[in-house]
Tab-separated table of C-alpha atoms in Angstrom:
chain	number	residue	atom	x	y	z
A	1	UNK	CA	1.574	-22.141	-1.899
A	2	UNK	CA	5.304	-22.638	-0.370
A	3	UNK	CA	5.592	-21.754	2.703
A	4	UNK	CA	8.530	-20.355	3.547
A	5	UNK	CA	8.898	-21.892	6.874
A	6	UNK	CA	11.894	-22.780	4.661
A	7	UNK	CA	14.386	-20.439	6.533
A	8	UNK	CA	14.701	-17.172	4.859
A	9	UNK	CA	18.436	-16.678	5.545
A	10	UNK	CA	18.517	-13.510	7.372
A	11	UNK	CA	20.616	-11.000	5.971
A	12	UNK	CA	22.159	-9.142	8.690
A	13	UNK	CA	24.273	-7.180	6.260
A	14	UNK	CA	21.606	-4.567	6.272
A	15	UNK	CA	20.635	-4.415	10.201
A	16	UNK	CA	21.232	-0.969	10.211
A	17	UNK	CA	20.377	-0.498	13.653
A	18	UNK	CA	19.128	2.826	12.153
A	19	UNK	CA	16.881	5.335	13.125
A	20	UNK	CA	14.994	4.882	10.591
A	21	UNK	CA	14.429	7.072	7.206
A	22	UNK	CA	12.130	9.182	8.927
A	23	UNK	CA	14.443	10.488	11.507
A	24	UNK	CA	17.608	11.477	8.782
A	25	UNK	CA	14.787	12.467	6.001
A	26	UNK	CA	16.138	15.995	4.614
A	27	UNK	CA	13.619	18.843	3.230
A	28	UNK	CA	13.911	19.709	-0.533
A	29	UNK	CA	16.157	22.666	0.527
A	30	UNK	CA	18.719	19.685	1.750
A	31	UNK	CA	18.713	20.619	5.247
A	32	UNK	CA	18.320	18.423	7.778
A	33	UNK	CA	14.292	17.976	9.161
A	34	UNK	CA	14.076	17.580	13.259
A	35	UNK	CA	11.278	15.206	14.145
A	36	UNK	CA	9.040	16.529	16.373
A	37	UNK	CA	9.823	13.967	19.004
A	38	UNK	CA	13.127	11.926	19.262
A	39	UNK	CA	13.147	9.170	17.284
A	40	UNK	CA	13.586	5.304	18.593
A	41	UNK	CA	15.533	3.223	17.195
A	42	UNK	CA	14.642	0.902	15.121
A	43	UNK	CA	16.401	-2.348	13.272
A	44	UNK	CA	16.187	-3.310	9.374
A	45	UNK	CA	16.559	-6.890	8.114
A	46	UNK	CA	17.219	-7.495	5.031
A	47	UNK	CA	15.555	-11.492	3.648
A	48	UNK	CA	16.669	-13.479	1.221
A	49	UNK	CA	14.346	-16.333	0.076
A	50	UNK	CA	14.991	-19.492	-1.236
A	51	UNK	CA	13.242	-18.177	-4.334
A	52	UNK	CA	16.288	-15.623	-4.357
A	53	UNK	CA	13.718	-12.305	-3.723
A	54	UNK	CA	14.443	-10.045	-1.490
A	55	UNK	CA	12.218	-7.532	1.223
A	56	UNK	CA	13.583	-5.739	3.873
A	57	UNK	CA	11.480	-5.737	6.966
A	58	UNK	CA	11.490	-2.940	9.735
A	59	UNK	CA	10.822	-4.535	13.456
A	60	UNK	CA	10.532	-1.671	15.834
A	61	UNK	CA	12.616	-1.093	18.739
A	62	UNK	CA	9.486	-1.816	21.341
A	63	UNK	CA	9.039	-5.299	19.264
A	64	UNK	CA	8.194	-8.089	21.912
A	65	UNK	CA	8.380	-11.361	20.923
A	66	UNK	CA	5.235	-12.363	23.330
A	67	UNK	CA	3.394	-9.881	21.772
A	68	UNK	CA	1.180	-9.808	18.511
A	69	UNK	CA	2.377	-6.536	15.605
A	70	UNK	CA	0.571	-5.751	13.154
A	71	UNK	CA	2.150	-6.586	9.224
A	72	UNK	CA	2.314	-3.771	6.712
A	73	UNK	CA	3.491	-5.033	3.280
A	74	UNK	CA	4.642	-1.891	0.865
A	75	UNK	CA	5.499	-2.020	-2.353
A	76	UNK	CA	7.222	0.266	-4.599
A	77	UNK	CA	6.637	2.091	-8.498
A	78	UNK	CA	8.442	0.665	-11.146
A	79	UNK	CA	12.084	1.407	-11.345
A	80	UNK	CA	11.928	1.812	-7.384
A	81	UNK	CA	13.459	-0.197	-4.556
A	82	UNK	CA	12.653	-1.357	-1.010
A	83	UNK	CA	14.912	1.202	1.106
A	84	UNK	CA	13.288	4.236	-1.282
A	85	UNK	CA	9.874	2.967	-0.791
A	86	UNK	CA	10.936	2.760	3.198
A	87	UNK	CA	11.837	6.729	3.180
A	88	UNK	CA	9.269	8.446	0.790
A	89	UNK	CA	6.385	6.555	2.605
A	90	UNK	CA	7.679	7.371	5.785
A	91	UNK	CA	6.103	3.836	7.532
A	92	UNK	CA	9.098	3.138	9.747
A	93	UNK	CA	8.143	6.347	11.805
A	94	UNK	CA	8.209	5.004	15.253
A	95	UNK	CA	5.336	7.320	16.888
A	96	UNK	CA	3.365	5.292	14.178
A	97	UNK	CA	0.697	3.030	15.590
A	98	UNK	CA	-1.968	0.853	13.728
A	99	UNK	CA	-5.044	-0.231	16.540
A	100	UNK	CA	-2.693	1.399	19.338
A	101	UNK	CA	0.256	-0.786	18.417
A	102	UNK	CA	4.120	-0.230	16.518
A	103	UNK	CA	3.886	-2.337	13.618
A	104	UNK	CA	6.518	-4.351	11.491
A	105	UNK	CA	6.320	-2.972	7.596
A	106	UNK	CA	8.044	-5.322	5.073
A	107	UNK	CA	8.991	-3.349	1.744
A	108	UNK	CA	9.410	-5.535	-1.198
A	109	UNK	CA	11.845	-5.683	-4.067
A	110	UNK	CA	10.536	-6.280	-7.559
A	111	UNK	CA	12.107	-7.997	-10.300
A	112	UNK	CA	13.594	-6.829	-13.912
A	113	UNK	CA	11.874	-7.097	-17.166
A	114	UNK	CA	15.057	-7.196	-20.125
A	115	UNK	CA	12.806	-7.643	-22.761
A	116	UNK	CA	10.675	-4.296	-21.755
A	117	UNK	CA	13.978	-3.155	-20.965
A	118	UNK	CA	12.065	-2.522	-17.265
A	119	UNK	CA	13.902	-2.392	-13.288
A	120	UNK	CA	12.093	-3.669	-10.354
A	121	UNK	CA	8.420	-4.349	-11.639
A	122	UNK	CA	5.666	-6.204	-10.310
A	123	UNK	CA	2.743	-8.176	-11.765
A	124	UNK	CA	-0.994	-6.510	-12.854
A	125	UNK	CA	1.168	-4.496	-15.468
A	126	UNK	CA	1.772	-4.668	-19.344
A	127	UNK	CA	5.575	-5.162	-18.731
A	128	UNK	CA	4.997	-7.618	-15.990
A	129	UNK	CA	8.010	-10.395	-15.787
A	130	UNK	CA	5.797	-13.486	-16.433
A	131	UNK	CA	8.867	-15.582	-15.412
A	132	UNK	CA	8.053	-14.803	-11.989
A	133	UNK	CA	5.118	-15.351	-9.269
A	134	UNK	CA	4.446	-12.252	-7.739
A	135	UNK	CA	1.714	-13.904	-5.687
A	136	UNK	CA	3.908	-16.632	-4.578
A	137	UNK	CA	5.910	-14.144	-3.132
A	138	UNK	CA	3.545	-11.886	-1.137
A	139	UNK	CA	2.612	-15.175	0.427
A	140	UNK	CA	6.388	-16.340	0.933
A	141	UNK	CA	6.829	-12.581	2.635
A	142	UNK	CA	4.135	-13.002	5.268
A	143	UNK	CA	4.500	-16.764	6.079
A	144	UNK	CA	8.296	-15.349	6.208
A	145	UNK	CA	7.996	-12.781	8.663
A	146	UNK	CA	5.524	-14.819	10.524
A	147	UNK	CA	8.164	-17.863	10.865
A	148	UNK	CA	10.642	-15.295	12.703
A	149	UNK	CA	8.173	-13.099	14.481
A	150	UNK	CA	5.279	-12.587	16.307
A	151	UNK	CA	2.562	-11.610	13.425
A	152	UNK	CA	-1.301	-10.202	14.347
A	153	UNK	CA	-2.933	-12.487	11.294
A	154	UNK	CA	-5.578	-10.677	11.864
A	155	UNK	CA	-3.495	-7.280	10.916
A	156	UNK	CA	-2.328	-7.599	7.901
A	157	UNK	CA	-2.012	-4.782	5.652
A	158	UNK	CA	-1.163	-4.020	1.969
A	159	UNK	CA	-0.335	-0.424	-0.236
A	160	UNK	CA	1.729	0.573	-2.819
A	161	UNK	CA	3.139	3.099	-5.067
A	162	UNK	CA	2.452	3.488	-8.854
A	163	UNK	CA	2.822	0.368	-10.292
A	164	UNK	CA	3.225	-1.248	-6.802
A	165	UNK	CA	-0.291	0.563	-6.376
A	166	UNK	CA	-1.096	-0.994	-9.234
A	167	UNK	CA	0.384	-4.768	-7.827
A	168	UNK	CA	-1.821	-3.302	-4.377
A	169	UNK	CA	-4.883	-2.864	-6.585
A	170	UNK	CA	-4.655	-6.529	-7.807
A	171	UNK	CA	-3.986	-8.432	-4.367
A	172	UNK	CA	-7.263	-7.004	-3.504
A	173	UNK	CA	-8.730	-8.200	-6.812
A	174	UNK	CA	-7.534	-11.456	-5.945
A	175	UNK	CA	-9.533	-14.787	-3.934
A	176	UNK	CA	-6.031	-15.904	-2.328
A	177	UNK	CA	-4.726	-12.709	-1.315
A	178	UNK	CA	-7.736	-10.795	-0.218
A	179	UNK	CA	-8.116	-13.505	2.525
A	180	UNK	CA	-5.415	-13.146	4.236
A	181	UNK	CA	-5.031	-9.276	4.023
A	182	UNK	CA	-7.485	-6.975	6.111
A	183	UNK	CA	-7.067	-4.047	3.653
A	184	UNK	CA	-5.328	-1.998	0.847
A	185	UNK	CA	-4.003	1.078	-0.055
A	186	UNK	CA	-3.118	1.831	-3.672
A	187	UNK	CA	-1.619	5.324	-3.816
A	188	UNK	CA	-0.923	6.797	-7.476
A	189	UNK	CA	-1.965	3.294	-8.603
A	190	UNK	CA	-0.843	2.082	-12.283
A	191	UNK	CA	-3.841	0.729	-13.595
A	192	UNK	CA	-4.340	-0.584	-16.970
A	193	UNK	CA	-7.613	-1.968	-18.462
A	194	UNK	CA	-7.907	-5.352	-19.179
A	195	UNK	CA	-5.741	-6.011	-16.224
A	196	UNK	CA	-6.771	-8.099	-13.534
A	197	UNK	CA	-6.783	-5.015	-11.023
A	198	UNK	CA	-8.841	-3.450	-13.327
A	199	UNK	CA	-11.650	-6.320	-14.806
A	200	UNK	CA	-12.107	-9.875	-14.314
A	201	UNK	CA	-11.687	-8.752	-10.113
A	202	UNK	CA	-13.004	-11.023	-7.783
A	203	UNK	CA	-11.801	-10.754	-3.863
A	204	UNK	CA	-12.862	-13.063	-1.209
A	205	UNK	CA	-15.300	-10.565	0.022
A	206	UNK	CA	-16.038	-6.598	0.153
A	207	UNK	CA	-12.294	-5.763	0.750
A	208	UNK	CA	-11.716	-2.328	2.840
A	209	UNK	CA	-10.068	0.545	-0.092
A	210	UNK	CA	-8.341	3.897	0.981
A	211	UNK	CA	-6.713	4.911	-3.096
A	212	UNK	CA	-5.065	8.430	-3.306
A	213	UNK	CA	-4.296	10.650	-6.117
A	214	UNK	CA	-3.031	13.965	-7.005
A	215	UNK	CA	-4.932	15.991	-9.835
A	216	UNK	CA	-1.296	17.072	-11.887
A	217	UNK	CA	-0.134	13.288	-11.826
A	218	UNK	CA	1.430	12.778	-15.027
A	219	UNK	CA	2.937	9.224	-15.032
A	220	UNK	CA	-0.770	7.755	-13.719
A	221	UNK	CA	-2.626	10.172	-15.074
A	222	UNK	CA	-5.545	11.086	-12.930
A	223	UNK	CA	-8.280	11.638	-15.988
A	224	UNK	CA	-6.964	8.260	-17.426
A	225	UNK	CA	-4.919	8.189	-20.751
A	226	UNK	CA	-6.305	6.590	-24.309
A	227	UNK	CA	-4.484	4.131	-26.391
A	228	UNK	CA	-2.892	6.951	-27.738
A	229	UNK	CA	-1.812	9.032	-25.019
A	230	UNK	CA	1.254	7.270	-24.819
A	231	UNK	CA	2.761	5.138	-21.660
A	232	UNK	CA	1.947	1.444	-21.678
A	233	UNK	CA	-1.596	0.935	-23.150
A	234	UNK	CA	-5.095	3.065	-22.324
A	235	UNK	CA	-5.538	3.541	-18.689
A	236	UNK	CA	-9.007	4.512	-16.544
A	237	UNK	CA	-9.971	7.529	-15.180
A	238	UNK	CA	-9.803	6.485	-11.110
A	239	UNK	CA	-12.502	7.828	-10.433
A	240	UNK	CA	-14.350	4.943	-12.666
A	241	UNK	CA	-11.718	2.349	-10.858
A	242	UNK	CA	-13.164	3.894	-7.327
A	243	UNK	CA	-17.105	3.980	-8.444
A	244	UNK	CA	-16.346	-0.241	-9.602
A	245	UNK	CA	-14.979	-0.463	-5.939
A	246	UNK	CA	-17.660	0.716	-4.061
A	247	UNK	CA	-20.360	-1.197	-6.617
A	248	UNK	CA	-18.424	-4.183	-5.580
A	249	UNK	CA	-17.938	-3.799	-1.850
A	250	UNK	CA	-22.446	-3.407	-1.698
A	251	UNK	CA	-22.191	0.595	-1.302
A	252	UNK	CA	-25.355	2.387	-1.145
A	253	UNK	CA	-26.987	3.759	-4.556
A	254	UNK	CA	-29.898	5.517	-4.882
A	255	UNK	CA	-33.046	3.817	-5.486
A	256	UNK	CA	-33.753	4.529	-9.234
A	257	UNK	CA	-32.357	1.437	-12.125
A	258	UNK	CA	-28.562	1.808	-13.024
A	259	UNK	CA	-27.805	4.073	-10.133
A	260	UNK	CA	-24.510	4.459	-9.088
A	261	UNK	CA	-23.005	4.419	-5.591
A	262	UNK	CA	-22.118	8.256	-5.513
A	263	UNK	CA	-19.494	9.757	-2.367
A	264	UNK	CA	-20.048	12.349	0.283
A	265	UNK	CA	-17.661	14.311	-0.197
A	266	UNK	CA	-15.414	17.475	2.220
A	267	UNK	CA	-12.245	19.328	1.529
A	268	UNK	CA	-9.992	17.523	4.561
A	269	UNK	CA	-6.821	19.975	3.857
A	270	UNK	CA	-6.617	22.705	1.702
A	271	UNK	CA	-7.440	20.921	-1.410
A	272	UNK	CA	-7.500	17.766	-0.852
A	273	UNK	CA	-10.789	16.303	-1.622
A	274	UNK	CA	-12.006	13.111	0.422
A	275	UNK	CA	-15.058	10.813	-1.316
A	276	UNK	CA	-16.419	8.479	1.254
A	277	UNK	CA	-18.975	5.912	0.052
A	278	UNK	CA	-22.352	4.750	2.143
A	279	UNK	CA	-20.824	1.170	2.589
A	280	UNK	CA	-20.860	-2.046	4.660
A	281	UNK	CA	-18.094	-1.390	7.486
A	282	UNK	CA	-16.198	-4.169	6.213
A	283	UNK	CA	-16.099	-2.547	2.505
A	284	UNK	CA	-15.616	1.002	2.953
A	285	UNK	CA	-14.461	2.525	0.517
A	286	UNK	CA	-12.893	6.306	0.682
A	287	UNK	CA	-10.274	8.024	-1.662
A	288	UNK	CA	-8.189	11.065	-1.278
A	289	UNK	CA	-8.018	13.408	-4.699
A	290	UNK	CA	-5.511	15.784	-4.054
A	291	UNK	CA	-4.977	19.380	-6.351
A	292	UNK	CA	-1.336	20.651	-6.927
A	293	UNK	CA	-0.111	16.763	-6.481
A	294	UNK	CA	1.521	15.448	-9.008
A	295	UNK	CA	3.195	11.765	-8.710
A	296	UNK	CA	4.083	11.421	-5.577
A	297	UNK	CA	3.207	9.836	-1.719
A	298	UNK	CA	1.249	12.478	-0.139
A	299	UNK	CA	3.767	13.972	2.542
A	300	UNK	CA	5.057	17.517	3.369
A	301	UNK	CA	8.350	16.355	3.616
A	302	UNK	CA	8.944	16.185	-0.715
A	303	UNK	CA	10.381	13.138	-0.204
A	304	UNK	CA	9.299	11.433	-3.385
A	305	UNK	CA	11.154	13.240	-6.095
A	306	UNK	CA	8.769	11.126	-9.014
A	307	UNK	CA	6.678	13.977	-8.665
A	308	UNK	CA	8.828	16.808	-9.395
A	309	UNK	CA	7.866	20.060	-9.144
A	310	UNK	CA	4.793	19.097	-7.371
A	311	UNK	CA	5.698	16.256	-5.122
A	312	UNK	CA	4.800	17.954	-2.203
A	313	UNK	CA	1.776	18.075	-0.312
A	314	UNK	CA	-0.056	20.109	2.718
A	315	UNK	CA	-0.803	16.759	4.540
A	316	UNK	CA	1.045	13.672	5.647
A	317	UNK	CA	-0.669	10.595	4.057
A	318	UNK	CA	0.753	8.194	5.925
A	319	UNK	CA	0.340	9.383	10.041
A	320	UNK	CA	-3.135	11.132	8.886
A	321	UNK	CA	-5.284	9.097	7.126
A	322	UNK	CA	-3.057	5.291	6.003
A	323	UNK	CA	-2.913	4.325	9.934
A	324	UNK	CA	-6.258	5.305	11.064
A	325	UNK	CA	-7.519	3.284	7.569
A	326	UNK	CA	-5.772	-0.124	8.753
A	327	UNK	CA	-6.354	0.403	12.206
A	328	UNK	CA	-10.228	0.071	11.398
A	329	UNK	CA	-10.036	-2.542	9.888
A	330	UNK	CA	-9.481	-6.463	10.852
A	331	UNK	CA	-9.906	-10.201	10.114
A	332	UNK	CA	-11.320	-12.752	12.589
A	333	UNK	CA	-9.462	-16.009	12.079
A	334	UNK	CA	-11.659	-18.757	13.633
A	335	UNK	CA	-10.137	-21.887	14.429
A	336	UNK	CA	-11.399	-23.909	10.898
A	337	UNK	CA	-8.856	-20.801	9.883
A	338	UNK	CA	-11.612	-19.320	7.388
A	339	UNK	CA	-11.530	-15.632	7.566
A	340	UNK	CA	-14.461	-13.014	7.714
A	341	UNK	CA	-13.730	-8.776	7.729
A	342	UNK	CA	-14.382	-6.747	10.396
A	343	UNK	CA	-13.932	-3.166	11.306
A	344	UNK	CA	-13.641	-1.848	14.491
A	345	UNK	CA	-16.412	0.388	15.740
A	346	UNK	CA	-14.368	2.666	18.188
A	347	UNK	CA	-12.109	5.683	15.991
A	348	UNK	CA	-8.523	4.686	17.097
A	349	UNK	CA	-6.529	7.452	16.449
């Protein structure tokens, strides 16, 4: 694995000393939306590798460069870029806080795909650029960030849109990338069978999975879609691709042969349906199925127009459920720099 201790050459063409696409986000009616408290703000950097891929990284304004932040990595669906995937998931909100702390979220950039005739793609999909390491670059972005700021290795976080849910999906599938990266987040995932995210998946160890969807998604479709339902190939219904999770992470079953881990599960806003599995802390496993949603981030604000006319929901994904998720969950790095899971027993809100 490079690692990109290789000066990234920072890109100060984009330090928008902003505040941030939460604070200047605008309802669908196009006028403007007041945060509830005044926004801080904070900077965007824009990276260029050696490799010649891009991410743009938000450092918040508290950042401290004696202190450990937490690491969100965030990818975006296909056709997407980094400063979209910034605004509809609204991470950059400063009155965010994973385990108490601001955090720095780097948003990727994917790459084209001329012969699928595809923009800004990422790997665990049928029009994947093979060209390019994917992996290569998730671990360029963190060894990245951690060369020019203070990184919590123990805090590092992963989620993603469509296909980047997908491309979320298969870093926790993944030996390397699972041990490096406390937990994942695939929203609206892309998942195709006889992908890596979706067979053949083999993490380091139980690996922590928070996956929403809403009911009326028609890009990703909820129920699945069969070889001839169009799109890019048959895809699973996700509520097979959560039951495999929590199977894998050692969630409770009932006692009879070829039982299945089943959820408990509560209506946690009006219609949104949460399935939490009986599993080890360090592989819970909980998903989000939300009616009225089509393909979109979870947020009241609309701000992810994929999902047109039902892109917006009665909840905020991100400051409700994404945050409290990570902030559970940890790695211990011992000296011998293995790695082992942990979650933290105290709720941090």
């Amino acid at each position: 694995m490079l690692l990109v201790a290789v000066r990234a050459v920072l890109l100060l063409l984009l330090t928008d000393q902003t505040q941030t696409a939460y604070a200047s986000a605008k309802s669908e009616s196009g006028s403007q939306v007041i945060p509830t408290q005044q926004a801080a703000v904070s900077q965007n950097v824009k990276f260029n590798l050696p490799t010649q891929r891009t991410f743009l990284l938000n450092i918040p304004s508290s950042y401290d460069k004696e202190t450990a932040y937490p690491l969100v990595l965030s990818f975006h669906g296909a056709g997407g870029n980094s400063k979209k995937q910034q605004r509809i998931t609204e991470l950059s909100d400063p009155s965010l806080r994973i385990a108490g702390m601001p955090f720095l979220t780097a948003y990727g950039q994917g790459v084209n795909n001329t012969e699928w005739g595809m923009k800004h793609i990422w790997k665990g999909a049928p029009y994947e650029n093979k060209t390019v390491d994917d992996i290569a670059y998730v671990h360029d972005m963190i060894e990245t960030v951690a060369a020019s700021y203070n990184v919590d290795r123990s805090r590092i976080y992963a989620c993603g849109k469509s296909n980047g849910g997908g491309f979320t999906a298969l870093l926790a599938c993944r030996p390397d990338t699972s041990a490096v990266i406390a937990a994942f987040a695939p929203i609206s995932p892309a998942l195709y069978q006889g992908t890596f995210a979706f067979y053949n998946c083999s993490p380091a160890g139980p690996a922590p999975i928070l996956h929403a969807h809403g009911v009326e998604d028609r890009i990703t479709e909820f129920h699945g879609r069969t070889p001839l339902g169009g799109s890019f190939g048959p895809e699973p219904d996700v509520r097979i691709w959560r039951r495999e999770w929590a199977e894998r992470n050692g969630c409770r079953a009932a006692s009879y042969p070829g039982a299945y881990p089943l959820p408990a599960v509560s209506e946690v806003h009006p219609g949104a349906w949460e399935e939490v599995w009986d599993c080890p802390a360090s592989g819970e496993v909980r998903a989000l199925t939300v009616e009225g949603l089509g393909h979109a981030w979870p947020s009241t604000l609309g701000l992810d127009r994929a999902g047109k006319p039902n892109q917006t929901a009665n909840f905020n994904f991100t400051s409700q459920h994404l945050v409290q998720f990570f902030s559970r969950h940890r790695l211990v790095v011992s000296k011998d720099v293995e790695k082992t899971r942990v979650t933290e027993k105290q709720e941090l809100k």
